PDB file of C-alpha atoms in Angstrom:
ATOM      1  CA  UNK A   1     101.392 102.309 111.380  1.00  0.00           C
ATOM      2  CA  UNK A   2     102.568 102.372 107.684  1.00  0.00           C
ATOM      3  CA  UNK A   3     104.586 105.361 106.666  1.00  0.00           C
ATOM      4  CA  UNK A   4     105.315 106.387 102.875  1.00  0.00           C
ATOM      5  CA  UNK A   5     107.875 108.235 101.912  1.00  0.00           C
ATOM      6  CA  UNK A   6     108.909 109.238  98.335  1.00  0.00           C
ATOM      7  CA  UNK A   7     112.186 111.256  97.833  1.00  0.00           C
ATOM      8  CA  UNK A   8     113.418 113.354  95.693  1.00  0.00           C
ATOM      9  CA  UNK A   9     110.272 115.380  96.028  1.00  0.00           C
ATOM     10  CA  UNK A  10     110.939 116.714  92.635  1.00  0.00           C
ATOM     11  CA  UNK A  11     113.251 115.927  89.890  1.00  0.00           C
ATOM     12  CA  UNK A  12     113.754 117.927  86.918  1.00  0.00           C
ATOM     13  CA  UNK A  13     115.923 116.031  83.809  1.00  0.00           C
ATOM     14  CA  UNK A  14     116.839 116.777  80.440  1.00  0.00           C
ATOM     15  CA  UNK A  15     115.043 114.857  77.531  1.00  0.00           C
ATOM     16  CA  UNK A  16     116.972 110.877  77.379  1.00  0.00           C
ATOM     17  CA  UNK A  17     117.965 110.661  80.702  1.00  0.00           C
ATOM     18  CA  UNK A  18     117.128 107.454  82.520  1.00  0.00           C
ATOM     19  CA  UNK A  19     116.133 108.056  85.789  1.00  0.00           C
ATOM     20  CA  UNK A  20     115.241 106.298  89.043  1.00  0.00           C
ATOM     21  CA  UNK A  21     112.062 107.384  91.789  1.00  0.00           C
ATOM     22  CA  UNK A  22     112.100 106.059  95.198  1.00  0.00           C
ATOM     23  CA  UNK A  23     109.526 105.120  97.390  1.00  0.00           C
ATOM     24  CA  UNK A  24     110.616 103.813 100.993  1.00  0.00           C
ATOM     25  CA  UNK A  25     107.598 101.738 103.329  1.00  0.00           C
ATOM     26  CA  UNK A  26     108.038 101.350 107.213  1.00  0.00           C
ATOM     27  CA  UNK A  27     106.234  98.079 107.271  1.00  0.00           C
ATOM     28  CA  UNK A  28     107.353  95.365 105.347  1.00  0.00           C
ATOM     29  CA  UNK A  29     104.335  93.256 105.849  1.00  0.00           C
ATOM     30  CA  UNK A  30     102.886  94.481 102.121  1.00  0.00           C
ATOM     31  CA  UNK A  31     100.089  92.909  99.929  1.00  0.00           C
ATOM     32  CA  UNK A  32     101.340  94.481  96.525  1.00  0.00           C
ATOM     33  CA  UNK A  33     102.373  98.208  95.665  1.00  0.00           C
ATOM     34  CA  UNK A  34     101.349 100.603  93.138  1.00  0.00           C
ATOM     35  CA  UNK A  35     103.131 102.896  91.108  1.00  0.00           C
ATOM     36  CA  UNK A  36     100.593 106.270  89.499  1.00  0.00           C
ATOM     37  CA  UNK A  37     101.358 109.065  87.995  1.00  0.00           C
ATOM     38  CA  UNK A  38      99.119 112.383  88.487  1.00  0.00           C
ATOM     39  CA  UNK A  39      99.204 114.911  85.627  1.00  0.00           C
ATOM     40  CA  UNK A  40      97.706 118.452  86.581  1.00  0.00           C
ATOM     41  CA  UNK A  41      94.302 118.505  87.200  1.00  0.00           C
ATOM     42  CA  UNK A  42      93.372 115.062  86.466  1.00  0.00           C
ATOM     43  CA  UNK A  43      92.912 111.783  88.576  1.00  0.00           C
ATOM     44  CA  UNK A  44      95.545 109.234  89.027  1.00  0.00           C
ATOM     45  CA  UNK A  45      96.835 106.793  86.216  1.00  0.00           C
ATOM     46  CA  UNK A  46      98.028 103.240  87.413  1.00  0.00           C
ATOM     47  CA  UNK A  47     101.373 102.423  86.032  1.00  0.00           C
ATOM     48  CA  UNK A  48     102.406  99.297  87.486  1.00  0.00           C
ATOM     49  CA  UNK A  49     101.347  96.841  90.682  1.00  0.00           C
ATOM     50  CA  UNK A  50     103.782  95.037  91.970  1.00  0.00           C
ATOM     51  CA  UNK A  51     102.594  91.639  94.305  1.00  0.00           C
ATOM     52  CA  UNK A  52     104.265  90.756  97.404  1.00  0.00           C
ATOM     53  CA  UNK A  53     105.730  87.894  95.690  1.00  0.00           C
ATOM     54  CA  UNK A  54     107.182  89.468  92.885  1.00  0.00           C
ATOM     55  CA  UNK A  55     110.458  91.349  92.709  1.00  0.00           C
ATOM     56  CA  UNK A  56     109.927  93.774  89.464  1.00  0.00           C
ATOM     57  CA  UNK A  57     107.202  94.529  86.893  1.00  0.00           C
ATOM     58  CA  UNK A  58     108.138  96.209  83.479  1.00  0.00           C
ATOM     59  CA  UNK A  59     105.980  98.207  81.319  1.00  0.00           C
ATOM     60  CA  UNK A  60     107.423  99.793  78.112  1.00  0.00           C
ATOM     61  CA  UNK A  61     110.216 102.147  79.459  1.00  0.00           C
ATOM     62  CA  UNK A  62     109.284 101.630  83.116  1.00  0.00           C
ATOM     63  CA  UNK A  63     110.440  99.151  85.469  1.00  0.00           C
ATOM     64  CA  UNK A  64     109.460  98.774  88.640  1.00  0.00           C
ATOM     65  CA  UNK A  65     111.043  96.586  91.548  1.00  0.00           C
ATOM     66  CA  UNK A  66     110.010  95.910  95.156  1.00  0.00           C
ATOM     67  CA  UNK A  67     112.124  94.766  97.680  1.00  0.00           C
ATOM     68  CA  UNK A  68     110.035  94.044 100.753  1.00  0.00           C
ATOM     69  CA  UNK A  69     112.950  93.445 103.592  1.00  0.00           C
ATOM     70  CA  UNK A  70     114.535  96.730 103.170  1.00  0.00           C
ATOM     71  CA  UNK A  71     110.805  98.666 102.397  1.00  0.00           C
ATOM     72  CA  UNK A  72     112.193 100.048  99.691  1.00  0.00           C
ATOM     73  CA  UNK A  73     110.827 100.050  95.635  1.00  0.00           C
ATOM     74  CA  UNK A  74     112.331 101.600  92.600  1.00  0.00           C
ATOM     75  CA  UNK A  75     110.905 103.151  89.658  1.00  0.00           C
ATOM     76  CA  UNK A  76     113.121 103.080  86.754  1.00  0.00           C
ATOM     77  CA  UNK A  77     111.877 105.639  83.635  1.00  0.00           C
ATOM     78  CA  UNK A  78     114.298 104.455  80.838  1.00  0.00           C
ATOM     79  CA  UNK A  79     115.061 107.383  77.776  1.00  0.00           C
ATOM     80  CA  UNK A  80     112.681 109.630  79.437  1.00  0.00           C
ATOM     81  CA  UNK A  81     110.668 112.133  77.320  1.00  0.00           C
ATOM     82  CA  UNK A  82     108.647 115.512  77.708  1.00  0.00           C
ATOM     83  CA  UNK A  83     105.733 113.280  78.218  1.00  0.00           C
ATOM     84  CA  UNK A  84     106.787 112.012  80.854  1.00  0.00           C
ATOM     85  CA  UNK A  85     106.505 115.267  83.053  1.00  0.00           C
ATOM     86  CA  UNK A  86     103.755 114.526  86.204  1.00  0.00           C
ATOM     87  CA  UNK A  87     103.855 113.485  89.688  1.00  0.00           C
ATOM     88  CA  UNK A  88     104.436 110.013  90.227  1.00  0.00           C
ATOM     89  CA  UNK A  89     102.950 108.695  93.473  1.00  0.00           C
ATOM     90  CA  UNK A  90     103.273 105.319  95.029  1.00  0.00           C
ATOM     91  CA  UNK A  91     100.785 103.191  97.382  1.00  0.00           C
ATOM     92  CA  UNK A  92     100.972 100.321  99.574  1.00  0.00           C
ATOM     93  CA  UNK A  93      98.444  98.127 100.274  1.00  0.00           C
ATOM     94  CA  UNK A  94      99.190  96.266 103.684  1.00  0.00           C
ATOM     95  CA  UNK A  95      96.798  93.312 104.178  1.00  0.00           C
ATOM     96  CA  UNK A  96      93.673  95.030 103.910  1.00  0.00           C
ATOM     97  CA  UNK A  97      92.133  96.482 100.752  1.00  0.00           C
ATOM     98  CA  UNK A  98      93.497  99.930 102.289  1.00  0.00           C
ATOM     99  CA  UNK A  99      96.534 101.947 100.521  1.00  0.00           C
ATOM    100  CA  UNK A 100      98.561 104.327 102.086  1.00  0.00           C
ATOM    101  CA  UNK A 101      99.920 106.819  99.134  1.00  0.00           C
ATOM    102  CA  UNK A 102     103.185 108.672  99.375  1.00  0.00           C
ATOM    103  CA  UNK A 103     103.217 112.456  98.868  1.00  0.00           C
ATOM    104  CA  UNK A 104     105.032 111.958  95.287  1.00  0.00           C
ATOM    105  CA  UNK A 105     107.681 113.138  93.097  1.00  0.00           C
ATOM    106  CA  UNK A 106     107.332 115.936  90.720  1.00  0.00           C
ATOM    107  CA  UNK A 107     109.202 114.665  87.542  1.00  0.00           C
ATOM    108  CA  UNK A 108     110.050 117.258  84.874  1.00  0.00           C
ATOM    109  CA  UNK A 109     111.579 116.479  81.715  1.00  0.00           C
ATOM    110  CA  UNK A 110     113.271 119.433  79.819  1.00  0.00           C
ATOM    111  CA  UNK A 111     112.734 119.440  75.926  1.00  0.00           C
TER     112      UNK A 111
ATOM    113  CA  UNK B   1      85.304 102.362  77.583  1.00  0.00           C
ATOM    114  CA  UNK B   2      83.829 104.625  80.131  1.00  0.00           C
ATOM    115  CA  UNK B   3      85.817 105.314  83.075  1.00  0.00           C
ATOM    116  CA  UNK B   4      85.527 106.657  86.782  1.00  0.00           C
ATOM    117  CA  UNK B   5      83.314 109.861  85.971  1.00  0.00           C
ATOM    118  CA  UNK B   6      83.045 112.505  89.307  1.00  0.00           C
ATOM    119  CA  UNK B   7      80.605 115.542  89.633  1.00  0.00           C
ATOM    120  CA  UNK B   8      81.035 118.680  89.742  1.00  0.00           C
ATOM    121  CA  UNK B   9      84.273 118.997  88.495  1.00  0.00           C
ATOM    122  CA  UNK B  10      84.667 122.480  91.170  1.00  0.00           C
ATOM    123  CA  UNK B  11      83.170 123.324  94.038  1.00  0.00           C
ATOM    124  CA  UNK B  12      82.949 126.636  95.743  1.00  0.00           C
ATOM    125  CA  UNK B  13      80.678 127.001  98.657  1.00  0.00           C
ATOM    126  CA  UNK B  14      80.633 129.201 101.785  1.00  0.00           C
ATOM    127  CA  UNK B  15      81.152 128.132 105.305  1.00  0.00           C
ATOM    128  CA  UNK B  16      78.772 126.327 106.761  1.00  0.00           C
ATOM    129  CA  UNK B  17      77.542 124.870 103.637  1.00  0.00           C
ATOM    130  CA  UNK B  18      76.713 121.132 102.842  1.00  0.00           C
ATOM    131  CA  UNK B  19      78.148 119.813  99.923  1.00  0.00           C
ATOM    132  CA  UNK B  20      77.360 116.543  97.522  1.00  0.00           C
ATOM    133  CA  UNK B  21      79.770 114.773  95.328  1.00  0.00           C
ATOM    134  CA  UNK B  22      79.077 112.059  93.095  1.00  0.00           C
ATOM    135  CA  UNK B  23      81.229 109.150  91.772  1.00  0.00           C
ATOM    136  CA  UNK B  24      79.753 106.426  88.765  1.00  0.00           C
ATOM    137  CA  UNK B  25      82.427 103.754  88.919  1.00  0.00           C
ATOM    138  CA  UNK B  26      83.515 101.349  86.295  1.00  0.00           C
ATOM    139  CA  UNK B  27      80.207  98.996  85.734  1.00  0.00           C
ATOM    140  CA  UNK B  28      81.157  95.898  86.942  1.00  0.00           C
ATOM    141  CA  UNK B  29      83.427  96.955  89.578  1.00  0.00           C
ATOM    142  CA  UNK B  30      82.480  95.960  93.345  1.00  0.00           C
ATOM    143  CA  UNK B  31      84.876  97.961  95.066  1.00  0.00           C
ATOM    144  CA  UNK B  32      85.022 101.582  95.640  1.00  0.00           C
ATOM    145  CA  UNK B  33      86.824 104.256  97.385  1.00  0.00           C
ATOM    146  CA  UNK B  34      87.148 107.709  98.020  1.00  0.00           C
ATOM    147  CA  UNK B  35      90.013 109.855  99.241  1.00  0.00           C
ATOM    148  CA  UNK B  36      91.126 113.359  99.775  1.00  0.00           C
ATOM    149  CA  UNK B  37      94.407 115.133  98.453  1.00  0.00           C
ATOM    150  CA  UNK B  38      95.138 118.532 100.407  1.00  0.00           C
ATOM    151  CA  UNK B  39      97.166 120.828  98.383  1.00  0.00           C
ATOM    152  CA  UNK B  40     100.981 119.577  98.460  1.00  0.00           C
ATOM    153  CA  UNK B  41     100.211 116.526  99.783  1.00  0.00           C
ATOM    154  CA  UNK B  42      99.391 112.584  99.299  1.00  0.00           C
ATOM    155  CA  UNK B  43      96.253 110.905  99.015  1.00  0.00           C
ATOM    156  CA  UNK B  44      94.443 110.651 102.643  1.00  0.00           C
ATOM    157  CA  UNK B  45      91.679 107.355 102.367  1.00  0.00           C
ATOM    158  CA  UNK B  46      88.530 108.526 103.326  1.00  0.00           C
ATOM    159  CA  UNK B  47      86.359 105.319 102.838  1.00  0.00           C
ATOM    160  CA  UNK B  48      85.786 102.510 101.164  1.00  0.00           C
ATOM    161  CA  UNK B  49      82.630  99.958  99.997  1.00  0.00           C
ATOM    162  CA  UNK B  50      82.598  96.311  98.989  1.00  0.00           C
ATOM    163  CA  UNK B  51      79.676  95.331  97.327  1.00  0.00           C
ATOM    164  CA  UNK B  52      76.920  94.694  99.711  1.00  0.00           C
ATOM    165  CA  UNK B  53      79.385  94.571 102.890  1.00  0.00           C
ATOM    166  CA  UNK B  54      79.752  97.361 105.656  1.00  0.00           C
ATOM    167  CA  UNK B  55      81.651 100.154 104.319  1.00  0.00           C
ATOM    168  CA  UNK B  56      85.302 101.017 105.810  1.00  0.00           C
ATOM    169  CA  UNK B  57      84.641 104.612 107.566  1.00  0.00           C
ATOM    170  CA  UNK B  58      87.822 104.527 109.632  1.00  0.00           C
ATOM    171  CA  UNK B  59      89.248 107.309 107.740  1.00  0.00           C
ATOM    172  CA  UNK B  60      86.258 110.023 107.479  1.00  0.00           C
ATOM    173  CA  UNK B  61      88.180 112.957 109.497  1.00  0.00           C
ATOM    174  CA  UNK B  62      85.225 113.964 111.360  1.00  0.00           C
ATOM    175  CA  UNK B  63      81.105 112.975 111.876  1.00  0.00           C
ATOM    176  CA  UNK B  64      80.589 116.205 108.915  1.00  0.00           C
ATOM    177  CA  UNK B  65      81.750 113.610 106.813  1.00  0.00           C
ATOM    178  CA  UNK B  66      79.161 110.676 105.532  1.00  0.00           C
ATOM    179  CA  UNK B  67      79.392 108.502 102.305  1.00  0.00           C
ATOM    180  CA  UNK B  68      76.665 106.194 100.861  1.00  0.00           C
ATOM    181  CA  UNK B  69      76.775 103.354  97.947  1.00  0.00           C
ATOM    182  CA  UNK B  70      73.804 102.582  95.886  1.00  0.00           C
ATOM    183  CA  UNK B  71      74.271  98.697  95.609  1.00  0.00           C
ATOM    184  CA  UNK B  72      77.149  98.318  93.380  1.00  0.00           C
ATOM    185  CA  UNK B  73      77.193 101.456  91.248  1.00  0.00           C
ATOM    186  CA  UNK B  74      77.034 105.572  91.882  1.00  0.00           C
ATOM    187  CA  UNK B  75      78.691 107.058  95.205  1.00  0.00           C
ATOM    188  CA  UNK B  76      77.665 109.973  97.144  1.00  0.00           C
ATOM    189  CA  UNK B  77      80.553 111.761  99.457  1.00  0.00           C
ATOM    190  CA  UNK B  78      78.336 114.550 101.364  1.00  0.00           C
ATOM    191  CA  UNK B  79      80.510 117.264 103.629  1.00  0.00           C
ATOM    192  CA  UNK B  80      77.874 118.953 106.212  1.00  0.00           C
ATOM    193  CA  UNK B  81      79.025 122.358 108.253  1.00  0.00           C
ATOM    194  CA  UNK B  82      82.105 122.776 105.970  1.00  0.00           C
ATOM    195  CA  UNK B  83      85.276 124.063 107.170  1.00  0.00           C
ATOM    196  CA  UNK B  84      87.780 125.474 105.317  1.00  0.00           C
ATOM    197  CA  UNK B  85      89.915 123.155 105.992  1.00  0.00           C
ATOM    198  CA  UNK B  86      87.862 121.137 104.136  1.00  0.00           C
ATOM    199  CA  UNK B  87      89.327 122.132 100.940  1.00  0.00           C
ATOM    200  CA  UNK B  88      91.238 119.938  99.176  1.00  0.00           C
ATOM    201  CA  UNK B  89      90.317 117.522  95.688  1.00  0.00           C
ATOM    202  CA  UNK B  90      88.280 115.029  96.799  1.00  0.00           C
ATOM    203  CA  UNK B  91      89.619 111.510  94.271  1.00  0.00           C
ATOM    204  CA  UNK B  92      87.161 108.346  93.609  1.00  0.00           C
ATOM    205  CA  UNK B  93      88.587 105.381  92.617  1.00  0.00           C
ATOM    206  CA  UNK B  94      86.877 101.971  91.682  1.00  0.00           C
ATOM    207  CA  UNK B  95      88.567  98.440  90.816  1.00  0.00           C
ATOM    208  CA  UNK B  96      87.297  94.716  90.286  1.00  0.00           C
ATOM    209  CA  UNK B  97      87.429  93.756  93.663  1.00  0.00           C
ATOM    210  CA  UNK B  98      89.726  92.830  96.344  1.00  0.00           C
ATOM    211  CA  UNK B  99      92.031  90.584  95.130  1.00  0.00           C
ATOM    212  CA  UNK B 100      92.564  92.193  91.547  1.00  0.00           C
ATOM    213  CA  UNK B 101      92.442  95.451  92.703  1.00  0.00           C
ATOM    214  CA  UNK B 102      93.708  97.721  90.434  1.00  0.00           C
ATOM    215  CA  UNK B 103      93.086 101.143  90.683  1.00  0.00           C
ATOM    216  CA  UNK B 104      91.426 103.185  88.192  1.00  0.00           C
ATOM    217  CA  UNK B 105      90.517 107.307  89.166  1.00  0.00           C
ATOM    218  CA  UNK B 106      88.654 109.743  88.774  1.00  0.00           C
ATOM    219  CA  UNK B 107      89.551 113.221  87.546  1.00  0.00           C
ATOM    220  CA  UNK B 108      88.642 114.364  91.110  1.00  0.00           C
ATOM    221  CA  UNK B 109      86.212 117.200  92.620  1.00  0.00           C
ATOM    222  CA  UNK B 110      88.060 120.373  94.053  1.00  0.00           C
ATOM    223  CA  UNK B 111      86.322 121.661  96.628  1.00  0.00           C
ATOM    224  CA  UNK B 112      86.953 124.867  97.551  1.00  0.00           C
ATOM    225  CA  UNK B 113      85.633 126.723 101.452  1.00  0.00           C
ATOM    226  CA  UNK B 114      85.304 130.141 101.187  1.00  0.00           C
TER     227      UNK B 114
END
């Protein structure tokens, strides 16, 4: 059974930083990951999707990179900003069209 | 262009209530899901529809819990005899299909079991 696990469970940062999440997956046997971010009260934003076969996807100042022997994938947030404050969650989809989400990380970025 | 759109955006009801929520997709998008996210926690999938295929119940939590697809557009999630427990907000989520899948949300319904 696929486990996701996404540590720190919160984060807080001053303005600039760079900063890395993590998101660890029991079962290497992935079709593609996805990276979200959850701001209060809302729905769930897609950030990036990252296939089996790939090793990284960039967007802007994120960056994210999968490497499926260990289970483990990085998100990178480079020069982070205020804006930037949410939970970021990610999801793995393994085989079927199913995802199993972590329980995030609650990113706060101090002005 | 328009997004995933979910009604109500609150729900309070007693125990013992049924409930109705509603999902509209993206138009054009065959695939569908719905999920739950208890307070503190990750997203738990509840179901999901293809198109015109059998929906994937395997993760309704209990027969109180039914789901129905008209063709390839709006989504009803109905809760019957609700529990407490049952609280939680209650996510949609449509994308193009299987293969490009995507993910695009709703804001969500919270649900809320007096």
């Amino acid at each position: 059974k696929q486990e996701v696990t996404q540590i720190p469970a919160a984060l807080s940062v001053p303005e600039g930083e760079n900063l890395v999440l993590n998101c660890s997956f029991t079962d290497s046997a992935i079709y593609n990951l996805q990276w979200f971010r959850q701001d209060p009260g809302k729905g769930l934003t897609s950030l990036l999707l990252i296939q089996s076969s790939q090793r990284e996807q960039t967007s802007g100042r994120l960056n994210a990179s999968l490497d499926k022997s260990s289970g483990r994938s990085t998100l990178y947030i480079a020069a982070s900003q205020p804006g930037d404050s949410a939970t970021y969650l990610c999801a793995v989809r393994s085989g079927t069209y199913k995802y199993i989400f972590g329980t995030g990380t609650r990113l706060k970025v101090l002005a | 262009g328009a997004g995933v759109s979910q009604s109500p955006s609150n729900k309070v009801t007693e125990k013992g209530k049924d409930v109705e929520l509603r999902c509209d997709p993206i138009s054009g998008h065959t695939a569908l899901y719905w999920y739950r996210q208890r307070l503190g926690q990750g997203l738990e999938f509840l179901i999901y529809f293809q198109g015109n295929s059998a929906p994937d119940k395997s993760g309704l939590p209990s027969d109180r819990f039914s789901a129905e697809r008209t063709g390839e557009s709006v989504s009803t999630l109905t809760i019957q005899r609700t529990q407490q427990e049952d609280s939680a907000v209650y996510l949609c989520a449509s994308s193009q299909g299987v293969v490009v899948d995507t993910q695009y949300f709703g804001p969500g319904t919270r649900l809320t079991v007096l």
